């Protein structure tokens, strides 16, 4: 019997058990916001696209959960569709639903040394399981948790009682484990749901800049929406965004933060994580793990207004942190990883023109990581201190101006390539 068939049979057995064996507890849950700030555990939040071979991230989750041979990981995939909504549910090579995704991650964590990894059998068709005492006992036997991707609003539906926005018994148990020192990890929607107030629910950068944001959840995936009540509220230090470079989301991150009065965003690239220690406390500390980078957008000094009758913003501070870099949210300060030295630009070339700064889905010739690419190209040259990039869309087009101001620094590992940027000034306005 091959592994895929084995997983398929296991998935069917677990799904059947989930519908029958999990009784629904009726106790009233506590509101998510009602918890104090006890010394916290660790969050490992990934910007989506987590590759099977990203040993750095998987090993860190296992290590934080007790180490190889000891870690017990509970896998939650309620952001996925349930089996009944997956047209490929009967195909073990193509299925993508809460059950088969849960088993996939459980097997992966065992591959990376976890003593045990189990799917927590909750999805939007088994919401009652989130208040099951049996599932709570399963959660309490775990030393770490991983939330998979999909649609973060399904986590609100299944674990936060939907519009009531109160903790289910299972979420309350996970929250208590985190506060007591456990690790909680998540990728894509599983990272977004860790947000506090104003969790993003969707949107693309250009419509966000043109039209602004609205509270709610919208069928139009390009419309910038957010949930004022937020997600689980595990992270205290700022907003979260994901798939940043591959989906060109820097614009939507800036607009959402400005519209909602937030002053910081951690906008993570794919296959890249922020590890947050003492999560949920005023002592949170951040370290970057993975293959790409994390944009830290600082809006404390930013000023919004209108330019040519359109929304504009000036004075956003942009930092781009890569593997090993650290960030202290309380001090608003980044610390380059060991081995990264201040960069003295060796290039005398002009920054290449960029007419698709947010990597538009309408541009078949667009380039991912376009925004950070221009920023890093500016850092690598001594030919100019400012660079301007534009949106692919017009009517109106928007410009992004990057400036090496007094807060700017760049760091390199090879003396030529800008790997880490701090304090680059970004202004954004309509042409």
Coordinates of N, CA and C in Angstrom, one line a residue, residues 140-252:
X140 N -4.8 19.7 25.1 CA -4.0 19.9 26.4 C -2.9 18.9 26.4
X141 N -2.9 17.8 25.6 CA -1.8 16.9 25.5 C -0.7 17.3 24.6
X142 N -0.9 18.4 23.9 CA 0.0 18.9 22.9 C 1.0 19.9 23.5
X143 N 2.2 20.0 22.9 CA 3.2 21.0 23.4 C 3.4 22.1 22.3
X144 N 2.7 22.0 21.2 CA 2.8 23.0 20.2 C 1.7 22.9 19.2
X145 N 1.4 23.9 18.4 CA 0.3 23.9 17.5 C 0.7 24.6 16.2
X146 N 0.1 24.1 15.1 CA 0.3 24.7 13.8 C -1.0 24.9 13.1
X147 N -1.3 26.1 12.6 CA -2.5 26.5 11.9 C -2.2 26.6 10.4
X148 N -2.9 25.8 9.6 CA -2.6 25.8 8.2 C -3.3 26.9 7.5
X149 N -3.1 27.0 6.2 CA -3.6 28.1 5.4 C -5.0 27.9 4.9
X150 N -5.5 28.8 4.1 CA -6.8 28.8 3.5 C -7.5 30.1 3.6
X151 N -8.6 30.2 4.3 CA -9.3 31.4 4.5 C -9.4 31.7 6.0
X152 N -8.8 32.8 6.5 CA -8.7 33.0 7.9 C -10.1 33.2 8.5
X153 N -11.1 33.6 7.7 CA -12.4 33.8 8.3 C -13.1 32.5 8.7
X154 N -12.6 31.4 8.1 CA -13.1 30.1 8.6 C -12.6 29.8 10.0
X155 N -11.5 30.3 10.4 CA -11.0 30.2 11.8 C -11.9 31.0 12.7
X156 N -12.4 32.2 12.2 CA -13.3 33.0 13.0 C -14.6 32.2 13.2
X157 N -15.1 31.6 12.1 CA -16.3 30.8 12.2 C -16.2 29.6 13.1
X158 N -15.1 28.9 13.0 CA -15.0 27.6 13.7 C -14.5 27.7 15.1
X159 N -13.6 28.7 15.4 CA -12.9 28.7 16.7 C -13.3 30.0 17.5
X160 N -13.9 31.0 16.9 CA -14.3 32.2 17.6 C -15.8 32.4 17.6
X161 N -16.5 31.4 17.4 CA -18.0 31.5 17.4 C -18.6 32.5 16.5
X162 N -17.9 32.7 15.4 CA -18.3 33.6 14.3 C -18.5 35.1 14.8
X163 N -19.7 35.6 14.6 CA -19.9 37.0 14.9 C -19.9 37.3 16.4
X164 N -20.1 36.2 17.2 CA -20.0 36.4 18.7 C -18.5 36.8 19.1
X165 N -17.6 36.3 18.3 CA -16.2 36.6 18.6 C -15.7 36.3 20.0
X166 N -16.1 35.1 20.5 CA -15.7 34.6 21.8 C -14.9 33.3 21.6
X167 N -14.0 33.1 22.5 CA -13.2 31.9 22.5 C -14.0 30.6 22.6
X168 N -13.9 29.7 21.7 CA -14.3 28.3 21.9 C -13.5 27.7 23.0
X169 N -13.9 26.6 23.5 CA -13.2 25.9 24.5 C -11.8 25.5 24.0
X170 N -11.7 25.0 22.7 CA -10.4 24.7 22.1 C -9.5 25.9 22.0
X171 N -10.0 27.0 21.5 CA -9.2 28.2 21.4 C -8.7 28.6 22.8
X172 N -9.6 28.6 23.7 CA -9.2 29.0 25.1 C -8.1 28.1 25.6
X173 N -8.2 26.8 25.3 CA -7.1 25.9 25.8 C -5.8 26.2 25.1
X174 N -5.8 26.5 23.8 CA -4.6 26.8 23.0 C -4.0 28.2 23.5
X175 N -4.9 29.1 23.8 CA -4.5 30.4 24.3 C -3.7 30.2 25.7
X176 N -4.3 29.4 26.5 CA -3.7 29.1 27.8 C -2.3 28.4 27.7
X177 N -2.2 27.5 26.7 CA -1.0 26.8 26.4 C 0.1 27.8 25.9
X178 N -0.3 28.7 25.1 CA 0.6 29.7 24.6 C 1.1 30.6 25.7
X179 N 0.2 31.1 26.5 CA 0.6 31.9 27.7 C 1.5 31.2 28.6
X180 N 1.4 29.9 28.7 CA 2.2 29.1 29.6 C 3.6 28.7 29.0
X181 N 3.8 29.1 27.7 CA 5.1 28.8 27.1 C 5.1 28.0 25.9
X182 N 4.0 27.5 25.4 CA 3.9 26.6 24.2 C 4.2 27.5 23.0
X183 N 4.5 26.8 21.9 CA 4.7 27.4 20.6 C 3.4 27.3 19.8
X184 N 3.0 28.4 19.1 CA 1.9 28.4 18.2 C 2.4 28.9 16.8
X185 N 2.3 28.1 15.8 CA 2.8 28.5 14.5 C 1.7 28.5 13.5
X186 N 1.9 29.2 12.4 CA 0.8 29.2 11.4 C 1.4 29.8 10.1
X187 N 0.8 29.4 9.0 CA 1.2 29.9 7.7 C 0.0 30.4 6.9
X188 N 0.3 31.6 6.2 CA -0.8 32.2 5.4 C -2.0 32.6 6.3
X189 N -3.1 32.0 6.0 CA -4.3 32.3 6.9 C -4.0 31.9 8.4
X190 N -3.2 30.9 8.5 CA -2.8 30.5 9.9 C -1.9 31.5 10.6
X191 N -1.3 32.3 9.8 CA -0.5 33.5 10.4 C -1.4 34.7 10.6
X192 N -2.2 35.0 9.6 CA -3.1 36.1 9.6 C -4.0 36.1 10.9
X193 N -4.5 34.9 11.2 CA -5.5 34.8 12.3 C -4.9 35.1 13.6
X194 N -3.6 35.2 13.7 CA -2.9 35.6 15.0 C -3.1 37.1 15.3
X195 N -3.6 37.8 14.3 CA -3.7 39.3 14.4 C -4.7 39.7 15.5
X196 N -4.4 40.9 16.0 CA -5.3 41.5 16.9 C -6.3 42.4 16.1
X197 N -6.8 43.5 16.6 CA -7.8 44.3 15.8 C -7.3 44.6 14.4
X198 N -8.3 44.7 13.5 CA -8.2 45.2 12.1 C -7.5 44.1 11.3
X199 N -7.7 42.9 11.5 CA -7.1 41.8 10.7 C -7.6 41.9 9.3
X200 N -6.7 41.9 8.3 CA -7.0 42.0 6.9 C -7.8 40.7 6.5
X201 N -8.8 40.9 5.7 CA -9.7 39.8 5.1 C -9.5 39.7 3.6
X202 N -8.8 40.6 2.9 CA -8.6 40.4 1.5 C -8.3 41.8 0.9
X203 N -7.9 41.7 -0.4 CA -7.6 43.0 -1.1 C -6.3 43.0 -1.9
X204 N -6.3 43.7 -2.9 CA -5.1 44.0 -3.7 C -4.6 45.4 -3.5
X205 N -3.3 45.7 -3.8 CA -2.7 47.0 -3.5 C -3.4 48.1 -4.3
X206 N -3.5 47.9 -5.6 CA -4.0 49.1 -6.4 C -5.4 49.5 -6.0
X207 N -6.4 48.6 -6.0 CA -7.7 49.0 -5.5 C -7.7 49.5 -4.1
X208 N -6.8 49.0 -3.3 CA -6.7 49.6 -1.9 C -6.3 51.0 -1.9
X209 N -5.3 51.4 -2.7 CA -4.8 52.8 -2.8 C -5.9 53.6 -3.4
X210 N -6.6 53.1 -4.4 CA -7.6 53.9 -5.1 C -8.9 54.1 -4.3
X211 N -9.3 53.1 -3.6 CA -10.7 53.1 -3.0 C -10.6 53.0 -1.5
X212 N -9.5 52.7 -0.9 CA -9.5 52.6 0.6 C -10.0 51.3 1.1
X213 N -10.1 51.2 2.4 CA -10.5 49.9 3.0 C -11.9 50.1 3.6
X214 N -12.5 48.9 3.8 CA -13.9 48.8 4.4 C -13.9 47.7 5.4
X215 N -14.6 47.9 6.6 CA -14.7 46.7 7.5 C -15.6 45.7 6.8
X216 N -15.3 44.4 7.0 CA -16.1 43.3 6.5 C -15.3 42.3 5.7
X217 N -16.0 41.4 5.1 CA -15.5 40.3 4.3 C -16.2 40.3 3.0
X218 N -15.5 40.4 1.9 CA -16.1 40.6 0.6 C -15.9 39.5 -0.4
X219 N -16.9 39.3 -1.3 CA -16.8 38.3 -2.3 C -15.7 38.8 -3.4
X220 N -15.6 40.1 -3.5 CA -14.6 40.6 -4.4 C -13.3 40.6 -3.8
X221 N -12.4 39.6 -4.2 CA -11.1 39.4 -3.5 C -10.2 40.5 -3.7
X222 N -10.4 41.5 -4.6 CA -9.5 42.6 -4.8 C -9.8 43.7 -3.8
X223 N -11.0 43.7 -3.2 CA -11.4 44.8 -2.3 C -10.7 44.7 -1.0
X224 N -10.2 45.8 -0.5 CA -9.5 45.8 0.8 C -10.5 45.7 1.9
X225 N -10.5 44.6 2.6 CA -11.4 44.5 3.8 C -10.7 44.1 5.0
X226 N -11.3 44.4 6.1 CA -10.7 44.0 7.4 C -11.7 43.7 8.5
X227 N -11.3 43.0 9.5 CA -12.2 42.7 10.6 C -11.8 43.5 11.8
X228 N -12.7 44.5 12.2 CA -12.2 45.4 13.3 C -12.0 44.6 14.6
X229 N -12.7 43.5 14.8 CA -12.5 42.8 16.1 C -11.2 42.0 16.0
X230 N -10.7 41.8 14.8 CA -9.4 41.0 14.7 C -9.6 39.5 14.7
X231 N -8.4 38.9 14.8 CA -8.4 37.4 14.9 C -8.3 37.0 16.3
X232 N -7.3 36.1 16.5 CA -7.1 35.5 17.9 C -6.4 36.5 18.8
X233 N -5.7 37.5 18.3 CA -5.1 38.5 19.1 C -3.8 37.9 19.8
X234 N -3.2 36.9 19.2 CA -2.0 36.4 19.8 C -0.8 37.3 19.7
X235 N -0.7 38.1 18.6 CA 0.4 39.1 18.4 C 0.0 40.5 18.8
X236 N 0.8 41.1 19.6 CA 0.5 42.4 20.2 C 1.1 43.6 19.4
X237 N 2.2 43.3 18.7 CA 3.1 44.4 18.2 C 2.7 45.0 16.9
X238 N 1.7 44.5 16.2 CA 1.4 45.2 14.9 C 0.5 44.3 14.1
X239 N 0.0 44.9 12.9 CA -0.7 44.2 12.0 C 0.2 43.1 11.3
X240 N -0.5 42.1 10.7 CA 0.2 41.1 9.9 C -0.3 41.1 8.5
X241 N 0.6 40.9 7.5 CA 0.2 40.6 6.2 C 1.1 39.5 5.7
X242 N 0.6 38.8 4.6 CA 1.3 37.6 4.1 C 1.4 37.6 2.6
X243 N 2.1 36.7 2.1 CA 2.3 36.6 0.6 C 2.7 37.9 0.0
X244 N 3.5 38.7 0.7 CA 3.8 40.1 0.4 C 4.4 40.3 -0.9
X245 N 5.7 39.8 -1.1 CA 6.4 40.0 -2.3 C 5.8 39.3 -3.5
X246 N 5.2 38.1 -3.4 CA 4.7 37.4 -4.5 C 3.3 37.9 -4.9
X247 N 2.6 38.7 -4.1 CA 1.3 39.3 -4.4 C 1.4 40.8 -4.4
X248 N 2.5 41.4 -4.2 CA 2.6 42.8 -4.2 C 1.7 43.5 -3.2
X249 N 1.8 43.1 -2.0 CA 0.8 43.6 -1.0 C 1.3 44.7 -0.1
X250 N 2.5 45.3 -0.4 CA 2.9 46.4 0.4 C 1.9 47.6 0.4
X251 N 1.3 47.9 -0.8 CA 0.4 49.0 -0.9 C -0.8 48.8 0.0
X252 N -1.4 47.6 0.0 CA -2.6 47.3 0.8 C -2.2 47.4 2.3

